[in-house]
Coordinates of C-alpha atoms and ligand atoms in Angstrom, one line a residue:
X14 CA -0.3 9.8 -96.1
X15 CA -0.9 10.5 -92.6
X16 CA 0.8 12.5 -89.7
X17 CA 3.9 11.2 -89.0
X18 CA 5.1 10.8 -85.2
X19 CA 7.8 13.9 -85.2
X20 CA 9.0 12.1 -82.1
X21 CA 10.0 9.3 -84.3
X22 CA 14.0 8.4 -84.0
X23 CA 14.9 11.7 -82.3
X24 CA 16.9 11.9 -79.2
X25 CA 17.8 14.3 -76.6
X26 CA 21.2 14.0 -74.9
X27 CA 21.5 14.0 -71.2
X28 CA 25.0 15.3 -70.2
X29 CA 26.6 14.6 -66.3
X30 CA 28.9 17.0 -65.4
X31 CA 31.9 16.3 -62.9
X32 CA 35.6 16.4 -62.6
X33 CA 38.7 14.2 -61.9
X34 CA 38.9 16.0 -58.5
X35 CA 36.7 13.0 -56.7
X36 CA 38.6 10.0 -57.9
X37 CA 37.3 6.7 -59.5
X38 CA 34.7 5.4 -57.4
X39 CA 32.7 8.4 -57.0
X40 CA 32.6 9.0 -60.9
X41 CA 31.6 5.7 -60.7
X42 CA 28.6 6.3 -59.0
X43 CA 27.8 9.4 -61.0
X44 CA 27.3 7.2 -63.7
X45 CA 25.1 4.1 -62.2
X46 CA 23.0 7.4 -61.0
X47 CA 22.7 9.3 -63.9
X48 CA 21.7 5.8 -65.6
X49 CA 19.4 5.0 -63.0
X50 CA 17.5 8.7 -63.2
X51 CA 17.1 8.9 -67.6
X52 CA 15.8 5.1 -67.3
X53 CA 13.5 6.3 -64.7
X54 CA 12.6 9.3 -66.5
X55 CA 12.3 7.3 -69.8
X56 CA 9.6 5.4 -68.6
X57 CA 7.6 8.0 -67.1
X58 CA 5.7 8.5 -70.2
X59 CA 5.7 11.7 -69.9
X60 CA 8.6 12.0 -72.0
X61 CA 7.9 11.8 -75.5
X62 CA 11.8 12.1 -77.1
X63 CA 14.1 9.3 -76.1
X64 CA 16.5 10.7 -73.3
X65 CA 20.2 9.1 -73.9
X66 CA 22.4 9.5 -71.4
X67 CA 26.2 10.3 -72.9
X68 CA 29.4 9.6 -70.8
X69 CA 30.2 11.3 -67.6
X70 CA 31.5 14.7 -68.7
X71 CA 34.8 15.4 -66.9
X72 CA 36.8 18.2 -69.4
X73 CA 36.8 21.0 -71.6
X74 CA 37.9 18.5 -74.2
X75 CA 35.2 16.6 -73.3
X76 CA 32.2 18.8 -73.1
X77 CA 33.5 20.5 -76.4
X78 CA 33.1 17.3 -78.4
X79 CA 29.7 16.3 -76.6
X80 CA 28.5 19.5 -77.9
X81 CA 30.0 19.2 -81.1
X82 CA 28.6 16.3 -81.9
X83 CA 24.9 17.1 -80.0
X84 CA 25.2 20.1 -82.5
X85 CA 25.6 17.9 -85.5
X86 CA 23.8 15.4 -85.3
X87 CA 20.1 15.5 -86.8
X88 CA 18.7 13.2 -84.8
X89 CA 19.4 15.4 -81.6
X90 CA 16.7 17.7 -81.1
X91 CA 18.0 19.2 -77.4
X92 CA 20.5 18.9 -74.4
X93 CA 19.7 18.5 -71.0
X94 CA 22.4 18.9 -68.2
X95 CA 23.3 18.0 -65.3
X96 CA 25.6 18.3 -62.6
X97 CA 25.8 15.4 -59.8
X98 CA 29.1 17.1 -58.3
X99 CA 30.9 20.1 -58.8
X100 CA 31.8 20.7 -62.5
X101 CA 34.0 23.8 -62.8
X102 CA 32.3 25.3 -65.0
X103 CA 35.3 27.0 -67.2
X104 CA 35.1 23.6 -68.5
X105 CA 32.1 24.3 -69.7
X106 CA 32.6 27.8 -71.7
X107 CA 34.0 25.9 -74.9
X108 CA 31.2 23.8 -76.0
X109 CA 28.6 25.6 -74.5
X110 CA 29.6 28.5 -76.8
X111 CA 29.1 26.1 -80.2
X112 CA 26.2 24.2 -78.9
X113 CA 23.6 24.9 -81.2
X114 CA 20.4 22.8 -79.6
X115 CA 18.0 23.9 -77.2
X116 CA 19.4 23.0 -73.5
X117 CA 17.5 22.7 -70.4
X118 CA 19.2 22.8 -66.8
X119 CA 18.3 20.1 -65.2
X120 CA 18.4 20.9 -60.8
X121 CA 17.9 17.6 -60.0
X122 CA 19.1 14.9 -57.5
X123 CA 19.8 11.6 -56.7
X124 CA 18.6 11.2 -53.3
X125 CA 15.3 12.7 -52.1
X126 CA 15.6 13.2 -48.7
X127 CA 19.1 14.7 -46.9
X128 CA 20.2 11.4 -44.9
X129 CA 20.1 13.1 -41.6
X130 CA 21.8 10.4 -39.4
X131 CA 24.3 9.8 -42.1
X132 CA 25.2 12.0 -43.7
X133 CA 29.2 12.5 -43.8
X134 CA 32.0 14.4 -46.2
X135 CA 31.8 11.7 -49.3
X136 CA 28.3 11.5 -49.2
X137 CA 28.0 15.5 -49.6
X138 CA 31.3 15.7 -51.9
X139 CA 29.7 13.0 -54.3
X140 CA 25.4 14.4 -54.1
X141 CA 25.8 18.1 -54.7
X142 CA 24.1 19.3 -57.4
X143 CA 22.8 22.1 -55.3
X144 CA 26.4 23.3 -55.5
X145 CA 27.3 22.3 -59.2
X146 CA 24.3 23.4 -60.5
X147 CA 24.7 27.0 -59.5
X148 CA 28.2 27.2 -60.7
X149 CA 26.7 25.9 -64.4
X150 CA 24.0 28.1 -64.0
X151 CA 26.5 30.9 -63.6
X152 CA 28.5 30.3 -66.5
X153 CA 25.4 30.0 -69.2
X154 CA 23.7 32.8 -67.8
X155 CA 27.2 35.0 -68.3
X156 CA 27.0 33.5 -71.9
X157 CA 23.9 34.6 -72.7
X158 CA 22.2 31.1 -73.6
X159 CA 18.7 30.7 -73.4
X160 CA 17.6 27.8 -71.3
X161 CA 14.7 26.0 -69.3
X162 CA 15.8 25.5 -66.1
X163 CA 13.8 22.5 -63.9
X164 CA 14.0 22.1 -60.2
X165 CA 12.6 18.9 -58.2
X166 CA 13.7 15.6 -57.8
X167 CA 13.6 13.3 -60.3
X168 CA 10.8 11.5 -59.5
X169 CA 8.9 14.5 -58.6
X170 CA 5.9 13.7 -61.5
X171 CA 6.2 17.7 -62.4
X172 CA 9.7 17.4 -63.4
X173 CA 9.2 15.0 -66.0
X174 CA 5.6 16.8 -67.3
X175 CA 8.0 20.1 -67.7
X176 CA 10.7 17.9 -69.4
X177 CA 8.2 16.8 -71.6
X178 CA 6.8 19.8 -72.5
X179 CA 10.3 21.2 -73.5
X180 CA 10.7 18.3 -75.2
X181 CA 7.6 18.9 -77.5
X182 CA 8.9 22.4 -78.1
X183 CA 12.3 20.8 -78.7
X184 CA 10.4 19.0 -81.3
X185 CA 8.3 21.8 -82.7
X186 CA 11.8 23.9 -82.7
X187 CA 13.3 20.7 -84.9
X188 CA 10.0 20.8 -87.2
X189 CA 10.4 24.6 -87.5
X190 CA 13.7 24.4 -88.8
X191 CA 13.3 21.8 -91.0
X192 CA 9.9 23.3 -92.6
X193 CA 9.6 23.7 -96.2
X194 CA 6.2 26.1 -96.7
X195 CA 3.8 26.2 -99.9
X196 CA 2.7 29.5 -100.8
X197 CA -0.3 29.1 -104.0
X198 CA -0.4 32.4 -104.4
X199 CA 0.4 35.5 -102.6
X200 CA -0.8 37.8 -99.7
X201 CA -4.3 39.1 -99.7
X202 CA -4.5 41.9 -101.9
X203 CA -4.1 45.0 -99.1
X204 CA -4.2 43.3 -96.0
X205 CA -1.2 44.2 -93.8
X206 CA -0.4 42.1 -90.5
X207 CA -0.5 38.9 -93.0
X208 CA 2.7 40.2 -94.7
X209 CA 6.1 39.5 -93.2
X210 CA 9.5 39.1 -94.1
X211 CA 10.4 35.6 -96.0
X212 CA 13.6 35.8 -95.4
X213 CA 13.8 37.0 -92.1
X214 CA 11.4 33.6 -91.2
X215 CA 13.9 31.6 -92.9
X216 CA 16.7 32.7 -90.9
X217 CA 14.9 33.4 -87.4
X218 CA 13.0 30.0 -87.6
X219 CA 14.3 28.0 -90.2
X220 CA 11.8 27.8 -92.3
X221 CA 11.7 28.0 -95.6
X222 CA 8.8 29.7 -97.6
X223 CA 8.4 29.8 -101.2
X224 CA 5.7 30.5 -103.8
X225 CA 4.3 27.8 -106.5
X226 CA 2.1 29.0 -109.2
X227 CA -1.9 28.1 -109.4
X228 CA -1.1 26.8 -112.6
X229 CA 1.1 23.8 -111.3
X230 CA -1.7 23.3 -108.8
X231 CA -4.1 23.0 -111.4
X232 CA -1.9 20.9 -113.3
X233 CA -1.4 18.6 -110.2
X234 CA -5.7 18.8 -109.9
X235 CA -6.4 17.3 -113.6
X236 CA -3.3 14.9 -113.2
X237 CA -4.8 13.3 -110.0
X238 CA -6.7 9.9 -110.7
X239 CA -9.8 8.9 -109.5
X240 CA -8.9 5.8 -107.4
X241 CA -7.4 8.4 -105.2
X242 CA -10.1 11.1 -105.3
X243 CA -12.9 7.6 -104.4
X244 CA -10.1 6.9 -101.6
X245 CA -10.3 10.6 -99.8
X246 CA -14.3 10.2 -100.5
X247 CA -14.3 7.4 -98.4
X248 CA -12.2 8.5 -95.5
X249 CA -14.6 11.7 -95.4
X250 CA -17.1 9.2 -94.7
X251 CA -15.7 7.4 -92.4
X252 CA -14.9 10.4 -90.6
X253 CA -18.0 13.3 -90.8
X254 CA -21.8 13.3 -91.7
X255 CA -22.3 14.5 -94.5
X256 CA -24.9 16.7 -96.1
X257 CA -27.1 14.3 -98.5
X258 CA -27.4 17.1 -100.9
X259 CA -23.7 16.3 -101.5
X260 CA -24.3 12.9 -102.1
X261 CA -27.2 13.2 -104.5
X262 CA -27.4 16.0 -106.9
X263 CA -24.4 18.0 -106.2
X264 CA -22.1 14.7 -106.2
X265 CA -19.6 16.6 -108.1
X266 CA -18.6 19.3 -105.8
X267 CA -17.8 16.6 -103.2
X268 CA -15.7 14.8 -106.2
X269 CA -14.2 18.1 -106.8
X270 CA -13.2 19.0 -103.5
X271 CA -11.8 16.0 -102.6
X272 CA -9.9 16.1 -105.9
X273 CA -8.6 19.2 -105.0
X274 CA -7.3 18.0 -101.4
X275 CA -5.5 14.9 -103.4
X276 CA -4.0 17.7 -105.9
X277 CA -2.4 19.8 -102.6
X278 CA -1.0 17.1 -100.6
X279 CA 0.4 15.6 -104.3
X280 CA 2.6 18.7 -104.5
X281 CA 3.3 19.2 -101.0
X282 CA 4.4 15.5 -100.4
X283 CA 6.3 15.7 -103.9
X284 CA 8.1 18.8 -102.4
X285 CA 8.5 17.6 -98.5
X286 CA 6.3 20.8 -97.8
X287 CA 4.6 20.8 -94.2
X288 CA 2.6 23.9 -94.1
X289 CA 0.7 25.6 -97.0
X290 CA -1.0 28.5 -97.6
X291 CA -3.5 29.9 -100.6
X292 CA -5.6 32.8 -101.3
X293 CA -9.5 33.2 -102.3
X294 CA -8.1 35.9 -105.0
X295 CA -5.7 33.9 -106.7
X296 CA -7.2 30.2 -107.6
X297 CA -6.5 29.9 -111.6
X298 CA -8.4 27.4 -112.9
X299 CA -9.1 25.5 -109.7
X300 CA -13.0 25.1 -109.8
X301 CA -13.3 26.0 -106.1
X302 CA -11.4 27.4 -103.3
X303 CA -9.9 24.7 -101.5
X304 CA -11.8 23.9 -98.1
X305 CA -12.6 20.5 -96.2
X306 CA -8.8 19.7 -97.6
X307 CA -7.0 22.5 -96.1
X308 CA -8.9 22.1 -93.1
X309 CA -7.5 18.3 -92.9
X310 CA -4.1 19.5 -93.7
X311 CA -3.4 19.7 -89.3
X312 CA -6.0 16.6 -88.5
X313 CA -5.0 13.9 -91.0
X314 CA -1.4 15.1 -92.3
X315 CA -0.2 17.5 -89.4
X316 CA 0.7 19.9 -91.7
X317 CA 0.3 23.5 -90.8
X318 CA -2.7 26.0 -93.3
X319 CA -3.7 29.7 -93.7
X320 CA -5.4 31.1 -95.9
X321 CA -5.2 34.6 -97.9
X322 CA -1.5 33.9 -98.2
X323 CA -1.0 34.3 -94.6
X324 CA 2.0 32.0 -94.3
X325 CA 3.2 33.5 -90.6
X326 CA 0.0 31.3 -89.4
X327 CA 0.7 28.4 -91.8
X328 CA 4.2 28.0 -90.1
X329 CA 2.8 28.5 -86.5
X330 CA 0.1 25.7 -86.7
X331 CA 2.9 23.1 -88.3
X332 CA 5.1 24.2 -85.3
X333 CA 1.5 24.0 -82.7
X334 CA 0.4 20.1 -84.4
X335 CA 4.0 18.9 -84.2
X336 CA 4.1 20.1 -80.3
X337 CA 0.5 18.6 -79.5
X338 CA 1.1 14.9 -81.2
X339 CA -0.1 12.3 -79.6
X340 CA -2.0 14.8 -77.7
X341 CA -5.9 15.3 -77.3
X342 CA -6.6 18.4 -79.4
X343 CA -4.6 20.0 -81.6
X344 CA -3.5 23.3 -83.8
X345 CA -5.9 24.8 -86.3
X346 CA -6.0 28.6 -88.1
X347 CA -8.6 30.8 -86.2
X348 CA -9.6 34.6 -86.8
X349 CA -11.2 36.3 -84.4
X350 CA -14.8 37.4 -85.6
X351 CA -17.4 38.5 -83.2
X352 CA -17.8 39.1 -79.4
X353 CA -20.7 38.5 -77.4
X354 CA -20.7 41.6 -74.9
X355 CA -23.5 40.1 -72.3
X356 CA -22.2 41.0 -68.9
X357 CA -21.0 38.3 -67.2
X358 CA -20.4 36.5 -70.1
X359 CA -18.2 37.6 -72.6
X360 CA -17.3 35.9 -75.2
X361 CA -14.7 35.6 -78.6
X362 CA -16.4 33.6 -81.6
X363 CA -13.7 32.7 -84.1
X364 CA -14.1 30.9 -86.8
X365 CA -12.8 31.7 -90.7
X366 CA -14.7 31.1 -94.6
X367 CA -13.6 27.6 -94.3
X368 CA -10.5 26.6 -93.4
X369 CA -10.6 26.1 -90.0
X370 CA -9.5 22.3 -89.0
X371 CA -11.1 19.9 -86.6
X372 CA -7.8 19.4 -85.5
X373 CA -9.0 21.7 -82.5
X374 CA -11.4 19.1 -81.7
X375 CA -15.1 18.8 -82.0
X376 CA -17.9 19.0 -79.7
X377 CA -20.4 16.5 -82.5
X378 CA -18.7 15.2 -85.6
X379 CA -18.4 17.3 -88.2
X380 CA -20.3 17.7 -90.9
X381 CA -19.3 18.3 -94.9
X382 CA -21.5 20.6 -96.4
X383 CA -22.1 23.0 -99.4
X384 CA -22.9 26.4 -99.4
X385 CA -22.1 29.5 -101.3
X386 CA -18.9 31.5 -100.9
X387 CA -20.1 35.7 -101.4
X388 CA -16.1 36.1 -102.5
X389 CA -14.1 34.5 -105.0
X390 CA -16.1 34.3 -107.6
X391 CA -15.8 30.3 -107.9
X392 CA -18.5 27.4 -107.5
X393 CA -19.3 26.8 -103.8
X394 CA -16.9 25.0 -101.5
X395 CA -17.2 22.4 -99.5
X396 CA -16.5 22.4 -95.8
X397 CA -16.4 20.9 -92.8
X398 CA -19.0 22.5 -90.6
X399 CA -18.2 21.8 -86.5
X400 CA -18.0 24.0 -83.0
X401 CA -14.7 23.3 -81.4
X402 CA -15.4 21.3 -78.1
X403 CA -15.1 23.4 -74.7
X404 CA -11.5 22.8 -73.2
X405 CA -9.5 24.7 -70.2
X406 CA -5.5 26.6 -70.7
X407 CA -6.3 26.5 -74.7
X408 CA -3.9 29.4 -76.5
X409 CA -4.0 31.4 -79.6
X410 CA -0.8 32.5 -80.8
X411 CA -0.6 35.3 -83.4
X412 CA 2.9 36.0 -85.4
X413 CA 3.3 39.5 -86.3
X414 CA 6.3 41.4 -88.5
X415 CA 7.1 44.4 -86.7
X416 CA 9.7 45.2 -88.9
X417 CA 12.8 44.7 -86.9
X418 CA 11.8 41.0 -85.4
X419 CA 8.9 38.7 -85.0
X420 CA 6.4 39.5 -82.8
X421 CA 4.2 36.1 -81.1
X422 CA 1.8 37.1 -79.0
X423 CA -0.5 34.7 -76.8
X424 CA -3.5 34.5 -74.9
X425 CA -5.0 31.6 -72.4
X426 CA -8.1 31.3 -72.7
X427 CA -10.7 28.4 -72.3
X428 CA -13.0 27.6 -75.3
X429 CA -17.1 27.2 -74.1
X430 CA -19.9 26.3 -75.6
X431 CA -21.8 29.0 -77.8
X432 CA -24.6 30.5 -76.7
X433 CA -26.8 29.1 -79.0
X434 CA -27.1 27.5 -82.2
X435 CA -25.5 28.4 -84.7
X436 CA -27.5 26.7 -87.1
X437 CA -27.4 29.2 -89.6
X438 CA -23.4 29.9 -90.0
X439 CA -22.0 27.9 -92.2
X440 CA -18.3 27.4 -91.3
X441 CA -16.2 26.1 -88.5
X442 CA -15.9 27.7 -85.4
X443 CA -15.3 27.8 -81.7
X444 CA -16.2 30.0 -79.0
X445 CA -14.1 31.2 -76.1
X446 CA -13.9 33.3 -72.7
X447 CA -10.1 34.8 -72.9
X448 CA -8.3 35.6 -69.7
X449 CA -8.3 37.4 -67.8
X450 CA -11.7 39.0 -69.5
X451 CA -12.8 39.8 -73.0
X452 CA -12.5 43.7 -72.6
X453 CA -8.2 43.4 -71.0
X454 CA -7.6 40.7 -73.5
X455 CA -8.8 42.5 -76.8
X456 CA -7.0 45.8 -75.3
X457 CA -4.0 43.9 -75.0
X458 CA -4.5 42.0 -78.2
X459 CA -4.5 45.5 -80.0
X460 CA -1.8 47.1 -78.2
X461 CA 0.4 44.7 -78.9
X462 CA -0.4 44.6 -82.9
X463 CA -1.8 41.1 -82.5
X464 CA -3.4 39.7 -85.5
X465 CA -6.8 38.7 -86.1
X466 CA -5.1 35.2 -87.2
X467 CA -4.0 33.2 -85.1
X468 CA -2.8 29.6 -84.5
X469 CA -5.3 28.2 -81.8
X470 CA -3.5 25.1 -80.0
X471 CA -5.7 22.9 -77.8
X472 CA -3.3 20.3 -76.9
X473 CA -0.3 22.3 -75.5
X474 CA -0.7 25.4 -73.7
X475 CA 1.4 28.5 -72.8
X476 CA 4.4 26.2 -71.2
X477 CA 5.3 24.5 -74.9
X478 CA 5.0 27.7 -76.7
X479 CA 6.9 29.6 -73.7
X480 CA 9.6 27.1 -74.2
X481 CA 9.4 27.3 -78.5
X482 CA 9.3 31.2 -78.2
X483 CA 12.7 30.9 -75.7
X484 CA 14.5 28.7 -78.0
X485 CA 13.5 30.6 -80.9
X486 CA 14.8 33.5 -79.2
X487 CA 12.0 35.4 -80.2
X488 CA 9.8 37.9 -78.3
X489 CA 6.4 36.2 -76.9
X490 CA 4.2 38.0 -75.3
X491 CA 1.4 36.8 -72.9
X492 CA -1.5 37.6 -71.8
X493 CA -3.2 35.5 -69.3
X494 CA -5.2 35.8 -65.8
X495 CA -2.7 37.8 -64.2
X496 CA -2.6 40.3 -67.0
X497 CA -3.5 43.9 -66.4
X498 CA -3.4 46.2 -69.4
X499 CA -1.2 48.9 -67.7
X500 CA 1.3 46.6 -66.3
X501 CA 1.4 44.5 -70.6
X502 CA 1.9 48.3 -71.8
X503 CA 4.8 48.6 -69.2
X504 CA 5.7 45.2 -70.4
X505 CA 5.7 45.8 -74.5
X506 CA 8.0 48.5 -73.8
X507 CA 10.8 46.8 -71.9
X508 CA 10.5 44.1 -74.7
X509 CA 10.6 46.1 -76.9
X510 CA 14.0 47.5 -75.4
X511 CA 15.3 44.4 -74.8
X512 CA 14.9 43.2 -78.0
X513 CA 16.6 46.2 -79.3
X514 CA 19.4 45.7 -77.2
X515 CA 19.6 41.8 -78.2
X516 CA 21.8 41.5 -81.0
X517 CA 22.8 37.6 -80.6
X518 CA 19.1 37.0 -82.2
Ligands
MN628 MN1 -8.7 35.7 -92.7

């Protein structure tokens, strides 16, 4: 079992428009172009989806079936278009209207530089994207799609980072809607911003979340065999330090929790779950509460985790690991904890009981330990003991239910080292200056009804989850070094409006 590459045997189609109007030989060139531009694109890199490139589109008939068939197929996780000539774009109200992928305008060109010397009629009736473009634009912008729009020329190395980066989203948007999430047990007894609407999730982003008792997670713990239990043990080894008090005398609690991680991704994988979520107060029989395994659940299976039944989070660190694969860094569960008011240096410290994941990545190697849990009332966990390593544009992303819609709100910020220590805390955590300062992010933060979970994503920033939140359709707002706390007030407001006013979502 390991994280498989969500990237795998996906595609995104690439869509030419034009029209009969130009005769053969110019459609003909349309086509060698548009071939020539997804190869070069394709082999970027940048790129981690496959781009196919589909037949000239020329009709109403024609764009209706490409979309059709982009819509239906599985395999497609996004459209990008494209128009080399003029494509009336009437032709374009039909399909558009059933296309059900995320689509990104592509303002691109063929030829870099306007030919000065040569340039006659054909060659600006055949390269006019700056004209077609805008008359596409037109026409999804009256219909009230959603879209990325990219400017630059093809080979401009920006264009294809921003395709990329939609493609990720495209990707975590795919993931999203093909989630399946394992709730052991329910919400933290009390606790309000981790609640939500099921339902609502399912049908905003596709996910599905459903409950599973303890008891068939205790069930799955005594059914799992030791040759598997001895093979997690060894992969902890290979992987962290680890404290030689687990090795000696408390032996067991190691066996335990590494028994307990093969008894989780047992039912998930048995289930096609991808995110999971438990709760300290609800464990059955379980002899612990689950912690170096849910914390491996975004590093070694890219599955999404929360804990105290918080499955808004669990579904938002699935969607942040599938977006950052391949990626340095990753997505992991954070709460925010304590500040460091010093002037001049203010600071977040985040961290949670255990389950934060190294995912994030790790400024030593990590380091499995035992220590007592003060809630719970179980035998002490193990846990993978780290300080997330310092890294620039890192987000958290909090999910909130307020009541009519979905809520994500974001801040940038850039992860540091601590100020000291640490020795004596005995969980994960990472420390971090937020933008545009401690004091206007934490005002925003609360304004906004932010929670103190969050899904902390070092390997894409604010342009994937910018993309996700657009193709979701769902509200996202940022906070970030241009944010002033008035002008986010001002800005929650008209959301909050538009949102209102949004009924297609
Ligand atoms: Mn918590």
């Amino acid at each position: 079992m390991a994280f498989e590459n969500p990237f795998e045997g996906k595609e995104i189609w690439f869509g030419v428009g034009s029209q009969d109007l130009y005769g053969e030989e110019a459609l003909r060139q349309v086509a060698i172009h548009s071939a020539e531009m997804v190869d070069y694109l394709n082999n970027t890199g940048k790129i981690p989806v496959k781009l196919v490139l589909k037949p000239t589109l020329k009709s109403s008939d024609g764009v209706k079936q490409f979309m059709v068939e982009a819509s239906a197929n599985p395999n497609v996780i996004g459209v990008i278009t494209w128009c080399h000539t003029f494509s009336p774009a009437k032709m374009w109200i039909r399909g558009l209207e059933v296309l059900t992928k995320p689509l990104l305008q592509l303002n691109t060109q063929h030829h870099k530089e306007i030919p000065w010397e040569t340039i006659d009629m054909d060659f600006m009736n055949l390269n006019q994207a700056a004209h077609g473009d805008r008359e596409f634009g037109y026409i999804v912008s009256r219909l009230g799609i959603k879209r990325k729009v990219v400017v630059g020329h093809y080979t401009d190395p920006e264009v294809a980072e921003k395709i990329g980066t939609w493609a990720r989203a495209a990707a975590g948007w795919d993931a999203s809607n093909n989630m399946k999430v394992m709730r052991w047990g329910d919400n933290m007894r009390n606790v309000a911003v981790t609640e939500g609407d099921k339902t609502e999730a399912e049908r905003v982003f596709g996910a599905s979340i459903n409950t599973w008792a303890v008891n068939e997670l205790v069930a799955a713990y005594d059914a799992v065999k030791d040759d598997q239990v001895k093979a997690i043990i060894e992969d902890y080894k290979a992987k962290y330090d680890i404290d030689p008090a687990l090795l000696d005398a408390k032996y067991d609690s190691l066996f335990i929790s590494a028994k307990e991680e093969a008894a989780m991704v047992n039912m998930m994988t048995a289930n096609g779950c991808t995110a999971g979520v438990d709760n300290f107060e609800d464990l059955g029989a379980l002899p612990q509460l689950p912690g170096v395994g849910p914390q491996r659940f975004p590093s070694e299976y890219g599955w999404g985790f929360s804990a105290e039944g918080d499955w808004k989070t669990a579904v938002l660190v699935r969607i942040g690991a599938v977006m950052g694969y391949g990626l340095e860094g990753g997505a992991s569960l954070m709460e925010d904890y304590s500040y460091n008011f010093t002037p001049g240096n203010e600071l977040d410290m985040g961290s949670h009981m255990l389950e934060v994941s190294p995912a994030i990545g790790t400024i030593a190697k990590p380091k499995l330990e035992i220590h007592p849990l003060g809630i719970g009332g179980k035998a002490d966990p193990v846990r993978l003991v780290f300080t997330g390593a310092p890294k620039k544009d890192v987000v958290v992303v909090s999910m909130s239910d307020v009541r009519e819609r979905f809520r994500l709100l974001m801040d940038v910020v850039d992860v540091v080292e601590p100020g000291g220590s640490l020795k004596e805390l005995p969980c994960a955590r990472a420390v971090w200056k937020p933008r545009p300062s401690l004091k206007t992010a934490a005002e925003c933060w609360i304004l906004a009804g932010g929670s103190h979970h969050t899904c902390m994503t070092t390997s894409v920033g604010r342009e994937a989850w910018e993309d996700f939140a657009r193709m979701a359709g769902v509200e996202l707002a940022v906070i970030d070094e241009n944010t002033t706390a008035r002008q986010f007030e001002k800005e929650l407001e008209l959301s909050e409006m538009v949102h209102r006013l949004d009924n297609r979502h």
